[in-house]
Amino acid sequence: MTVVSTTDERALVRALLAEHGVAGAAFFGRFVNDSRYFDNSAFDSRAATPVLVDVLPRLTDPAVIETVALHLKNPAARPKAFGALYSAFLEWGTASRGRVGWQLGEALVNAAPLREAPVLIDIVTDPRYGVNRQQVVLGLPRFRRALGTERTLRELIHDPEVAQQAMYALRRVVGPQQTVDALEGVRQAHPGTVLERQARHEIRKINRALRRQDGGGVDPTGAELGQSLPLDALSA
């Protein structure tokens, strides 16, 4: 792991953004979830993308890297940010403290073009990355047609660190009934474990959704109408 720099890298990034004329550079790292109580950030994530992609490999402060990753989740980052995010994830994806690896994983899968599905599959099947794989697993339904995606998800529903995310993703790839069949296999293979409880819970949810589907309350995939599916809905 890279030694953390004593340089104020947050100030450095803000200075670079201002130098490149990015609007709202001073708001780098400010995220507003509820504009009823806080003003919206003036930060222009789209304009900032090339600057952030360029500076990311030079950063060593995990908090600043995490902030850059959060900003690189914007649609303009696909696919231009993929290479820098991939390199950063290889370095920080094994970090067990903080959320830098987890945030890099989410930004990475959001930025990935469809041709990079094998890279993502390599990541999610590498146990060294632990729970930092979770968001990458959740993003795999966008790569449902890639060779190995379904097989990988069927394996990962047996992996305690990412099983819950894999169960959701598998449902988006193969549909509810095949997912129930796969989850019954998890229940049988892991009696008396958290995995068994997770599988039982997901089976109940899917069966409830299927019953509602008979009454017109869900879509054909088993998702309740009105449910947000941001990762699955991402375009290529």
C-alpha atoms as an extended CHARMM CRD file, in Angstrom:
* protein
*
       236  EXT
         1         1  MET       CA              0.0000000000        0.0000000000        0.0000000000  PROA      1               0.0000000000
         2         2  THR       CA              1.2650000000        3.4490000000       -0.8580000000  PROA      2               0.0000000000
         3         3  VAL       CA              2.4530000000        5.5290000000        2.0820000000  PROA      3               0.0000000000
         4         4  VAL       CA             -0.0520000000        8.2930000000        2.7590000000  PROA      4               0.0000000000
         5         5  SER       CA              1.3060000000       11.6820000000        1.7730000000  PROA      5               0.0000000000
         6         6  THR       CA              1.6050000000       14.5870000000        4.2030000000  PROA      6               0.0000000000
         7         7  THR       CA              0.5840000000       16.9500000000        1.3810000000  PROA      7               0.0000000000
         8         8  ASP       CA             -2.8970000000       18.4580000000        1.6060000000  PROA      8               0.0000000000
         9         9  GLU       CA             -4.1280000000       16.5940000000       -1.4380000000  PROA      9               0.0000000000
        10        10  ARG       CA             -7.6760000000       17.8980000000       -1.1090000000  PROA      10              0.0000000000
        11        11  ALA       CA             -6.3720000000       21.4530000000       -1.4800000000  PROA      11              0.0000000000
        12        12  LEU       CA             -4.1660000000       20.2910000000       -4.3440000000  PROA      12              0.0000000000
        13        13  VAL       CA             -7.1270000000       18.8480000000       -6.2480000000  PROA      13              0.0000000000
        14        14  ARG       CA             -9.1800000000       21.9910000000       -5.6810000000  PROA      14              0.0000000000
        15        15  ALA       CA             -6.3270000000       24.1070000000       -6.9890000000  PROA      15              0.0000000000
        16        16  LEU       CA             -6.0200000000       21.9560000000      -10.1170000000  PROA      16              0.0000000000
        17        17  LEU       CA             -9.7530000000       22.1540000000      -10.7230000000  PROA      17              0.0000000000
        18        18  ALA       CA             -9.7090000000       25.9370000000      -10.3610000000  PROA      18              0.0000000000
        19        19  GLU       CA             -6.6910000000       26.1630000000      -12.6640000000  PROA      19              0.0000000000
        20        20  HSD       CA             -8.6560000000       24.3020000000      -15.3390000000  PROA      20              0.0000000000
        21        21  GLY       CA            -11.6560000000       26.5830000000      -14.9140000000  PROA      21              0.0000000000
        22        22  VAL       CA            -13.9870000000       23.9660000000      -13.4130000000  PROA      22              0.0000000000
        23        23  ALA       CA            -17.0230000000       25.6790000000      -11.9650000000  PROA      23              0.0000000000
        24        24  GLY       CA            -17.4830000000       25.2110000000       -8.2220000000  PROA      24              0.0000000000
        25        25  ALA       CA            -13.9430000000       23.8950000000       -7.6450000000  PROA      25              0.0000000000
        26        26  ALA       CA            -14.1960000000       25.0010000000       -4.0190000000  PROA      26              0.0000000000
        27        27  PHE       CA            -17.1100000000       22.5610000000       -3.5930000000  PROA      27              0.0000000000
        28        28  PHE       CA            -14.9750000000       19.5180000000       -4.4290000000  PROA      28              0.0000000000
        29        29  GLY       CA            -15.9890000000       16.8540000000       -1.9190000000  PROA      29              0.0000000000
        30        30  ARG       CA            -19.3160000000       18.4300000000       -1.0360000000  PROA      30              0.0000000000
        31        31  PHE       CA            -22.2870000000       16.1630000000       -1.6510000000  PROA      31              0.0000000000
        32        32  VAL       CA            -25.8580000000       17.2830000000       -1.0190000000  PROA      32              0.0000000000
        33        33  ASN       CA            -28.5160000000       14.6020000000       -0.6430000000  PROA      33              0.0000000000
        34        34  ASP       CA            -31.4060000000       16.7980000000        0.4490000000  PROA      34              0.0000000000
        35        35  SER       CA            -31.6540000000       20.2120000000       -1.1850000000  PROA      35              0.0000000000
        36        36  ARG       CA            -34.5590000000       21.1260000000        1.1010000000  PROA      36              0.0000000000
        37        37  TYR       CA            -32.0510000000       21.8470000000        3.8440000000  PROA      37              0.0000000000
        38        38  PHE       CA            -28.8080000000       22.5330000000        1.9730000000  PROA      38              0.0000000000
        39        39  ASP       CA            -28.0090000000       24.4090000000       -1.2130000000  PROA      39              0.0000000000
        40        40  ASN       CA            -27.0700000000       22.2370000000       -4.1500000000  PROA      40              0.0000000000
        41        41  SER       CA            -23.3630000000       21.9470000000       -4.8010000000  PROA      41              0.0000000000
        42        42  ALA       CA            -22.0880000000       24.2280000000       -7.5680000000  PROA      42              0.0000000000
        43        43  PHE       CA            -19.4410000000       21.6660000000       -8.4930000000  PROA      43              0.0000000000
        44        44  ASP       CA            -19.4200000000       20.7450000000      -12.1970000000  PROA      44              0.0000000000
        45        45  SER       CA            -18.6570000000       17.0070000000      -12.0810000000  PROA      45              0.0000000000
        46        46  ARG       CA            -18.7870000000       16.6480000000      -15.8570000000  PROA      46              0.0000000000
        47        47  ALA       CA            -16.2090000000       19.3790000000      -16.4650000000  PROA      47              0.0000000000
        48        48  ALA       CA            -14.1020000000       18.0610000000      -13.5920000000  PROA      48              0.0000000000
        49        49  THR       CA            -13.9170000000       14.5140000000      -14.9430000000  PROA      49              0.0000000000
        50        50  PRO       CA            -10.7430000000       14.8310000000      -17.0780000000  PROA      50              0.0000000000
        51        51  VAL       CA             -8.9250000000       16.6430000000      -14.2570000000  PROA      51              0.0000000000
        52        52  LEU       CA             -9.9180000000       14.0140000000      -11.7000000000  PROA      52              0.0000000000
        53        53  VAL       CA             -8.9720000000       11.1640000000      -14.0460000000  PROA      53              0.0000000000
        54        54  ASP       CA             -5.5650000000       12.7480000000      -14.5710000000  PROA      54              0.0000000000
        55        55  VAL       CA             -4.8410000000       13.4040000000      -10.8940000000  PROA      55              0.0000000000
        56        56  LEU       CA             -6.1680000000       10.1340000000       -9.4440000000  PROA      56              0.0000000000
        57        57  PRO       CA             -3.0010000000        8.0620000000      -10.0770000000  PROA      57              0.0000000000
        58        58  ARG       CA             -0.9430000000       10.6700000000       -8.1860000000  PROA      58              0.0000000000
        59        59  LEU       CA             -3.0390000000       10.6770000000       -5.0340000000  PROA      59              0.0000000000
        60        60  THR       CA             -2.0560000000        8.7990000000       -1.8820000000  PROA      60              0.0000000000
        61        61  ASP       CA             -4.5830000000       10.0630000000        0.6760000000  PROA      61              0.0000000000
        62        62  PRO       CA             -7.3870000000        7.4680000000        0.8750000000  PROA      62              0.0000000000
        63        63  ALA       CA             -9.9550000000       10.0730000000        1.9410000000  PROA      63              0.0000000000
        64        64  VAL       CA             -9.2210000000       12.2080000000       -1.1250000000  PROA      64              0.0000000000
        65        65  ILE       CA             -9.1570000000        9.1600000000       -3.4060000000  PROA      65              0.0000000000
        66        66  GLU       CA            -12.5650000000        8.2040000000       -2.0370000000  PROA      66              0.0000000000
        67        67  THR       CA            -13.8620000000       11.7050000000       -2.7800000000  PROA      67              0.0000000000
        68        68  VAL       CA            -12.5480000000       11.5480000000       -6.3410000000  PROA      68              0.0000000000
        69        69  ALA       CA            -14.2270000000        8.1560000000       -6.7770000000  PROA      69              0.0000000000
        70        70  LEU       CA            -17.5270000000        9.5990000000       -5.5860000000  PROA      70              0.0000000000
        71        71  HSD       CA            -17.3080000000       12.4050000000       -8.1440000000  PROA      71              0.0000000000
        72        72  LEU       CA            -16.3370000000        9.9660000000      -10.9030000000  PROA      72              0.0000000000
        73        73  LYS       CA            -19.6640000000        8.1560000000      -10.5950000000  PROA      73              0.0000000000
        74        74  ASN       CA            -21.1510000000       10.7830000000      -12.9030000000  PROA      74              0.0000000000
        75        75  PRO       CA            -22.2220000000        9.5850000000      -16.3960000000  PROA      75              0.0000000000
        76        76  ALA       CA            -19.5220000000       11.6360000000      -18.1130000000  PROA      76              0.0000000000
        77        77  ALA       CA            -16.8930000000        9.3920000000      -16.5350000000  PROA      77              0.0000000000
        78        78  ARG       CA            -17.8300000000        6.4000000000      -18.6910000000  PROA      78              0.0000000000
        79        79  PRO       CA            -15.6320000000        5.0670000000      -20.1430000000  PROA      79              0.0000000000
        80        80  LYS       CA            -12.8180000000        7.6150000000      -19.8810000000  PROA      80              0.0000000000
        81        81  ALA       CA            -12.3120000000        7.1120000000      -16.1300000000  PROA      81              0.0000000000
        82        82  PHE       CA            -12.1750000000        3.3300000000      -16.2970000000  PROA      82              0.0000000000
        83        83  GLY       CA             -8.4070000000        2.9520000000      -16.6510000000  PROA      83              0.0000000000
        84        84  ALA       CA             -7.5340000000        5.2620000000      -13.7570000000  PROA      84              0.0000000000
        85        85  LEU       CA            -10.2180000000        3.7560000000      -11.5290000000  PROA      85              0.0000000000
        86        86  TYR       CA             -9.0580000000        0.2390000000      -12.3380000000  PROA      86              0.0000000000
        87        87  SER       CA             -5.4600000000        1.0520000000      -11.4180000000  PROA      87              0.0000000000
        88        88  ALA       CA             -6.6100000000        2.6980000000       -8.1980000000  PROA      88              0.0000000000
        89        89  PHE       CA             -8.7930000000       -0.2560000000       -7.3110000000  PROA      89              0.0000000000
        90        90  LEU       CA             -5.9160000000       -2.6870000000       -7.8220000000  PROA      90              0.0000000000
        91        91  GLU       CA             -3.9420000000       -0.6700000000       -5.2650000000  PROA      91              0.0000000000
        92        92  TRP       CA             -6.6730000000        0.1600000000       -2.7660000000  PROA      92              0.0000000000
        93        93  GLY       CA             -9.2030000000       -2.6210000000       -3.2830000000  PROA      93              0.0000000000
        94        94  THR       CA             -7.6570000000       -4.7440000000       -0.5600000000  PROA      94              0.0000000000
        95        95  ALA       CA             -7.9620000000       -1.9600000000        2.0370000000  PROA      95              0.0000000000
        96        96  SER       CA             -9.9650000000       -3.2700000000        4.9770000000  PROA      96              0.0000000000
        97        97  ARG       CA            -10.2630000000        0.0690000000        6.7630000000  PROA      97              0.0000000000
        98        98  GLY       CA            -12.4650000000        2.8870000000        5.5400000000  PROA      98              0.0000000000
        99        99  ARG       CA            -14.5300000000        2.8870000000        2.3740000000  PROA      99              0.0000000000
       100       100  VAL       CA            -11.9890000000        3.8570000000       -0.2510000000  PROA      100             0.0000000000
       101       101  GLY       CA            -11.9500000000        0.4120000000       -1.8930000000  PROA      101             0.0000000000
       102       102  TRP       CA            -15.7350000000        0.1120000000       -1.7570000000  PROA      102             0.0000000000
       103       103  GLN       CA            -16.2470000000        3.5410000000       -3.3650000000  PROA      103             0.0000000000
       104       104  LEU       CA            -13.6280000000        2.8290000000       -6.0290000000  PROA      104             0.0000000000
       105       105  GLY       CA            -15.4400000000       -0.4190000000       -6.8200000000  PROA      105             0.0000000000
       106       106  GLU       CA            -18.7430000000        1.3670000000       -7.3540000000  PROA      106             0.0000000000
       107       107  ALA       CA            -17.1650000000        4.0640000000       -9.5260000000  PROA      107             0.0000000000
       108       108  LEU       CA            -15.2810000000        1.3980000000      -11.4830000000  PROA      108             0.0000000000
       109       109  VAL       CA            -18.3470000000       -0.6540000000      -12.4080000000  PROA      109             0.0000000000
       110       110  ASN       CA            -20.2520000000        2.5130000000      -13.3050000000  PROA      110             0.0000000000
       111       111  ALA       CA            -17.4580000000        3.6260000000      -15.6460000000  PROA      111             0.0000000000
       112       112  ALA       CA            -16.7840000000        0.2340000000      -17.2170000000  PROA      112             0.0000000000
       113       113  PRO       CA            -17.6080000000       -0.2430000000      -20.9090000000  PROA      113             0.0000000000
       114       114  LEU       CA            -19.1980000000       -3.5650000000      -21.8030000000  PROA      114             0.0000000000
       115       115  ARG       CA            -15.9820000000       -4.9310000000      -23.2690000000  PROA      115             0.0000000000
       116       116  GLU       CA            -14.3750000000       -4.8250000000      -19.8110000000  PROA      116             0.0000000000
       117       117  ALA       CA            -16.7240000000       -7.4250000000      -18.3210000000  PROA      117             0.0000000000
       118       118  PRO       CA            -13.8760000000       -9.9950000000      -17.9890000000  PROA      118             0.0000000000
       119       119  VAL       CA            -11.9120000000       -7.5150000000      -15.8510000000  PROA      119             0.0000000000
       120       120  LEU       CA            -14.8770000000       -7.0440000000      -13.5360000000  PROA      120             0.0000000000
       121       121  ILE       CA            -15.4070000000      -10.7830000000      -13.2780000000  PROA      121             0.0000000000
       122       122  ASP       CA            -11.7540000000      -11.2170000000      -12.3170000000  PROA      122             0.0000000000
       123       123  ILE       CA            -12.2510000000       -8.6630000000       -9.5470000000  PROA      123             0.0000000000
       124       124  VAL       CA            -15.4290000000      -10.1010000000       -8.0730000000  PROA      124             0.0000000000
       125       125  THR       CA            -13.9830000000      -13.6120000000       -7.9940000000  PROA      125             0.0000000000
       126       126  ASP       CA            -10.8060000000      -12.5140000000       -6.2030000000  PROA      126             0.0000000000
       127       127  PRO       CA            -11.3540000000      -12.9160000000       -2.4360000000  PROA      127             0.0000000000
       128       128  ARG       CA             -8.4770000000      -10.5490000000       -1.6620000000  PROA      128             0.0000000000
       129       129  TYR       CA            -10.8440000000       -7.6520000000       -2.3300000000  PROA      129             0.0000000000
       130       130  GLY       CA            -13.3290000000       -8.7950000000        0.3060000000  PROA      130             0.0000000000
       131       131  VAL       CA            -16.4300000000       -6.6490000000        0.7710000000  PROA      131             0.0000000000
       132       132  ASN       CA            -14.9860000000       -4.0150000000       -1.5610000000  PROA      132             0.0000000000
       133       133  ARG       CA            -16.3490000000       -6.2330000000       -4.3540000000  PROA      133             0.0000000000
       134       134  GLN       CA            -19.9560000000       -5.6640000000       -3.3260000000  PROA      134             0.0000000000
       135       135  GLN       CA            -20.8040000000       -2.7510000000       -5.6020000000  PROA      135             0.0000000000
       136       136  VAL       CA            -19.0140000000       -4.3730000000       -8.5310000000  PROA      136             0.0000000000
       137       137  VAL       CA            -21.1880000000       -7.4580000000       -8.0380000000  PROA      137             0.0000000000
       138       138  LEU       CA            -24.3070000000       -5.2920000000       -7.9510000000  PROA      138             0.0000000000
       139       139  GLY       CA            -23.2980000000       -3.7510000000      -11.2860000000  PROA      139             0.0000000000
       140       140  LEU       CA            -22.8650000000       -7.0550000000      -13.1270000000  PROA      140             0.0000000000
       141       141  PRO       CA            -26.4410000000       -7.2330000000      -14.4940000000  PROA      141             0.0000000000
       142       142  ARG       CA            -25.4590000000       -4.5790000000      -17.0290000000  PROA      142             0.0000000000
       143       143  PHE       CA            -23.0170000000       -7.1840000000      -18.3680000000  PROA      143             0.0000000000
       144       144  ARG       CA            -25.5760000000      -10.0140000000      -18.3800000000  PROA      144             0.0000000000
       145       145  ARG       CA            -24.7270000000      -11.0400000000      -21.9530000000  PROA      145             0.0000000000
       146       146  ALA       CA            -21.0080000000      -11.3220000000      -21.2730000000  PROA      146             0.0000000000
       147       147  LEU       CA            -19.5160000000      -14.7850000000      -21.1380000000  PROA      147             0.0000000000
       148       148  GLY       CA            -19.2090000000      -15.8440000000      -17.5150000000  PROA      148             0.0000000000
       149       149  THR       CA            -21.5340000000      -13.3250000000      -15.8540000000  PROA      149             0.0000000000
       150       150  GLU       CA            -24.3150000000      -15.7570000000      -14.9580000000  PROA      150             0.0000000000
       151       151  ARG       CA            -21.9160000000      -18.5000000000      -13.9210000000  PROA      151             0.0000000000
       152       152  THR       CA            -19.9910000000      -16.0690000000      -11.7290000000  PROA      152             0.0000000000
       153       153  LEU       CA            -23.1120000000      -14.8410000000       -9.9550000000  PROA      153             0.0000000000
       154       154  ARG       CA            -24.2400000000      -18.4050000000       -9.3390000000  PROA      154             0.0000000000
       155       155  GLU       CA            -20.9070000000      -19.0100000000       -7.6160000000  PROA      155             0.0000000000
       156       156  LEU       CA            -20.9370000000      -15.7680000000       -5.6370000000  PROA      156             0.0000000000
       157       157  ILE       CA            -24.2780000000      -16.4510000000       -3.9610000000  PROA      157             0.0000000000
       158       158  HSD       CA            -22.2210000000      -18.8990000000       -1.8890000000  PROA      158             0.0000000000
       159       159  ASP       CA            -19.6270000000      -16.2330000000       -0.9240000000  PROA      159             0.0000000000
       160       160  PRO       CA            -20.5640000000      -14.6850000000        2.4590000000  PROA      160             0.0000000000
       161       161  GLU       CA            -18.8660000000      -11.3610000000        1.7120000000  PROA      161             0.0000000000
       162       162  VAL       CA            -20.8810000000      -10.6630000000       -1.4450000000  PROA      162             0.0000000000
       163       163  ALA       CA            -23.7290000000      -13.1850000000       -1.3450000000  PROA      163             0.0000000000
       164       164  GLN       CA            -26.5170000000      -10.6990000000       -0.7250000000  PROA      164             0.0000000000
       165       165  GLN       CA            -25.4270000000       -8.5140000000       -3.6480000000  PROA      165             0.0000000000
       166       166  ALA       CA            -24.9880000000      -11.5850000000       -5.8670000000  PROA      166             0.0000000000
       167       167  MET       CA            -28.4930000000      -12.8150000000       -5.0200000000  PROA      167             0.0000000000
       168       168  TYR       CA            -29.9720000000       -9.5010000000       -6.1340000000  PROA      168             0.0000000000
       169       169  ALA       CA            -27.8120000000       -9.3600000000       -9.2630000000  PROA      169             0.0000000000
       170       170  LEU       CA            -28.5900000000      -12.9500000000      -10.2320000000  PROA      170             0.0000000000
       171       171  ARG       CA            -32.2930000000      -12.1670000000      -10.0950000000  PROA      171             0.0000000000
       172       172  ARG       CA            -31.7390000000       -9.3170000000      -12.5650000000  PROA      172             0.0000000000
       173       173  VAL       CA            -29.8690000000      -11.6730000000      -14.9030000000  PROA      173             0.0000000000
       174       174  VAL       CA            -31.8830000000      -14.9160000000      -14.8850000000  PROA      174             0.0000000000
       175       175  GLY       CA            -35.2410000000      -13.8580000000      -13.4640000000  PROA      175             0.0000000000
       176       176  PRO       CA            -37.0180000000      -14.7290000000      -10.2280000000  PROA      176             0.0000000000
       177       177  GLN       CA            -37.8390000000      -18.4010000000      -10.6920000000  PROA      177             0.0000000000
       178       178  GLN       CA            -34.3290000000      -19.4990000000      -11.6500000000  PROA      178             0.0000000000
       179       179  THR       CA            -33.0000000000      -17.4220000000       -8.7650000000  PROA      179             0.0000000000
       180       180  VAL       CA            -35.2860000000      -19.2100000000       -6.3140000000  PROA      180             0.0000000000
       181       181  ASP       CA            -33.9650000000      -22.5360000000       -7.6020000000  PROA      181             0.0000000000
       182       182  ALA       CA            -30.3740000000      -21.3630000000       -7.1060000000  PROA      182             0.0000000000
       183       183  LEU       CA            -31.1170000000      -20.0280000000       -3.6240000000  PROA      183             0.0000000000
       184       184  GLU       CA            -32.6440000000      -23.3290000000       -2.5950000000  PROA      184             0.0000000000
       185       185  GLY       CA            -29.2290000000      -24.7670000000       -3.4030000000  PROA      185             0.0000000000
       186       186  VAL       CA            -27.6360000000      -22.2130000000       -1.0620000000  PROA      186             0.0000000000
       187       187  ARG       CA            -30.0180000000      -23.1930000000        1.7390000000  PROA      187             0.0000000000
       188       188  GLN       CA            -29.1340000000      -26.8480000000        1.3300000000  PROA      188             0.0000000000
       189       189  ALA       CA            -25.3940000000      -26.2340000000        1.0630000000  PROA      189             0.0000000000
       190       190  HSD       CA            -25.0770000000      -23.9270000000        4.1030000000  PROA      190             0.0000000000
       191       191  PRO       CA            -27.4900000000      -25.0740000000        6.8270000000  PROA      191             0.0000000000
       192       192  GLY       CA            -27.5420000000      -23.0230000000       10.0160000000  PROA      192             0.0000000000
       193       193  THR       CA            -25.4640000000      -20.1590000000        8.5780000000  PROA      193             0.0000000000
       194       194  VAL       CA            -25.9760000000      -16.5100000000        7.6790000000  PROA      194             0.0000000000
       195       195  LEU       CA            -25.9650000000      -17.6090000000        4.0430000000  PROA      195             0.0000000000
       196       196  GLU       CA            -28.9230000000      -19.8830000000        4.6580000000  PROA      196             0.0000000000
       197       197  ARG       CA            -30.8340000000      -17.0670000000        6.3870000000  PROA      197             0.0000000000
       198       198  GLN       CA            -30.0610000000      -14.6450000000        3.5550000000  PROA      198             0.0000000000
       199       199  ALA       CA            -31.1870000000      -17.1640000000        0.9560000000  PROA      199             0.0000000000
       200       200  ARG       CA            -34.4000000000      -17.9190000000        2.8570000000  PROA      200             0.0000000000
       201       201  HSD       CA            -35.1380000000      -14.1960000000        3.1700000000  PROA      201             0.0000000000
       202       202  GLU       CA            -34.5810000000      -13.5920000000       -0.5480000000  PROA      202             0.0000000000
       203       203  ILE       CA            -36.7260000000      -16.5860000000       -1.4790000000  PROA      203             0.0000000000
       204       204  ARG       CA            -39.5980000000      -15.1980000000        0.5890000000  PROA      204             0.0000000000
       205       205  LYS       CA            -39.2230000000      -11.7800000000       -1.0660000000  PROA      205             0.0000000000
       206       206  ILE       CA            -39.2130000000      -13.2710000000       -4.5530000000  PROA      206             0.0000000000
       207       207  ASN       CA            -42.2020000000      -15.4990000000       -3.8350000000  PROA      207             0.0000000000
       208       208  ARG       CA            -44.1580000000      -12.5190000000       -2.5120000000  PROA      208             0.0000000000
       209       209  ALA       CA            -43.2610000000      -10.5830000000       -5.6530000000  PROA      209             0.0000000000
       210       210  LEU       CA            -44.3540000000      -13.4870000000       -7.8530000000  PROA      210             0.0000000000
       211       211  ARG       CA            -47.6770000000      -13.6430000000       -6.0630000000  PROA      211             0.0000000000
       212       212  ARG       CA            -48.1380000000       -9.9220000000       -6.6120000000  PROA      212             0.0000000000
       213       213  GLN       CA            -47.1800000000      -10.3800000000      -10.2460000000  PROA      213             0.0000000000
       214       214  ASP       CA            -50.1910000000      -12.6280000000      -10.6700000000  PROA      214             0.0000000000
       215       215  GLY       CA            -52.2290000000       -9.6260000000       -9.5170000000  PROA      215             0.0000000000
       216       216  GLY       CA            -50.4290000000       -7.1600000000      -11.8090000000  PROA      216             0.0000000000
       217       217  GLY       CA            -48.3010000000       -5.5830000000       -9.0870000000  PROA      217             0.0000000000
       218       218  VAL       CA            -44.8100000000       -6.2800000000      -10.4290000000  PROA      218             0.0000000000
       219       219  ASP       CA            -42.9540000000       -6.3020000000      -13.6870000000  PROA      219             0.0000000000
       220       220  PRO       CA            -42.0160000000       -9.5830000000      -15.4230000000  PROA      220             0.0000000000
       221       221  THR       CA            -38.6080000000       -9.7070000000      -13.6950000000  PROA      221             0.0000000000
       222       222  GLY       CA            -40.2140000000       -9.7950000000      -10.2690000000  PROA      222             0.0000000000
       223       223  ALA       CA            -39.2730000000       -6.2620000000       -9.2560000000  PROA      223             0.0000000000
       224       224  GLU       CA            -42.0030000000       -4.2820000000       -7.5780000000  PROA      224             0.0000000000
       225       225  LEU       CA            -43.3560000000       -1.5080000000       -9.7690000000  PROA      225             0.0000000000
       226       226  GLY       CA            -41.8170000000        1.8220000000       -8.8400000000  PROA      226             0.0000000000
       227       227  GLN       CA            -38.6670000000        0.1810000000       -7.4510000000  PROA      227             0.0000000000
       228       228  SER       CA            -35.5120000000        2.0270000000       -8.4590000000  PROA      228             0.0000000000
       229       229  LEU       CA            -32.9890000000       -0.1240000000      -10.3000000000  PROA      229             0.0000000000
       230       230  PRO       CA            -30.1660000000        2.3450000000      -10.9970000000  PROA      230             0.0000000000
       231       231  LEU       CA            -27.3700000000       -0.0910000000      -11.7340000000  PROA      231             0.0000000000
       232       232  ASP       CA            -29.4260000000       -2.3890000000      -13.9380000000  PROA      232             0.0000000000
       233       233  ALA       CA            -30.7980000000        0.5610000000      -15.8600000000  PROA      233             0.0000000000
       234       234  LEU       CA            -27.3790000000        1.9500000000      -16.7820000000  PROA      234             0.0000000000
       235       235  SER       CA            -26.8050000000        2.1580000000      -20.4860000000  PROA      235             0.0000000000
       236       236  ALA       CA            -23.7000000000        0.7760000000      -22.1370000000  PROA      236             0.0000000000
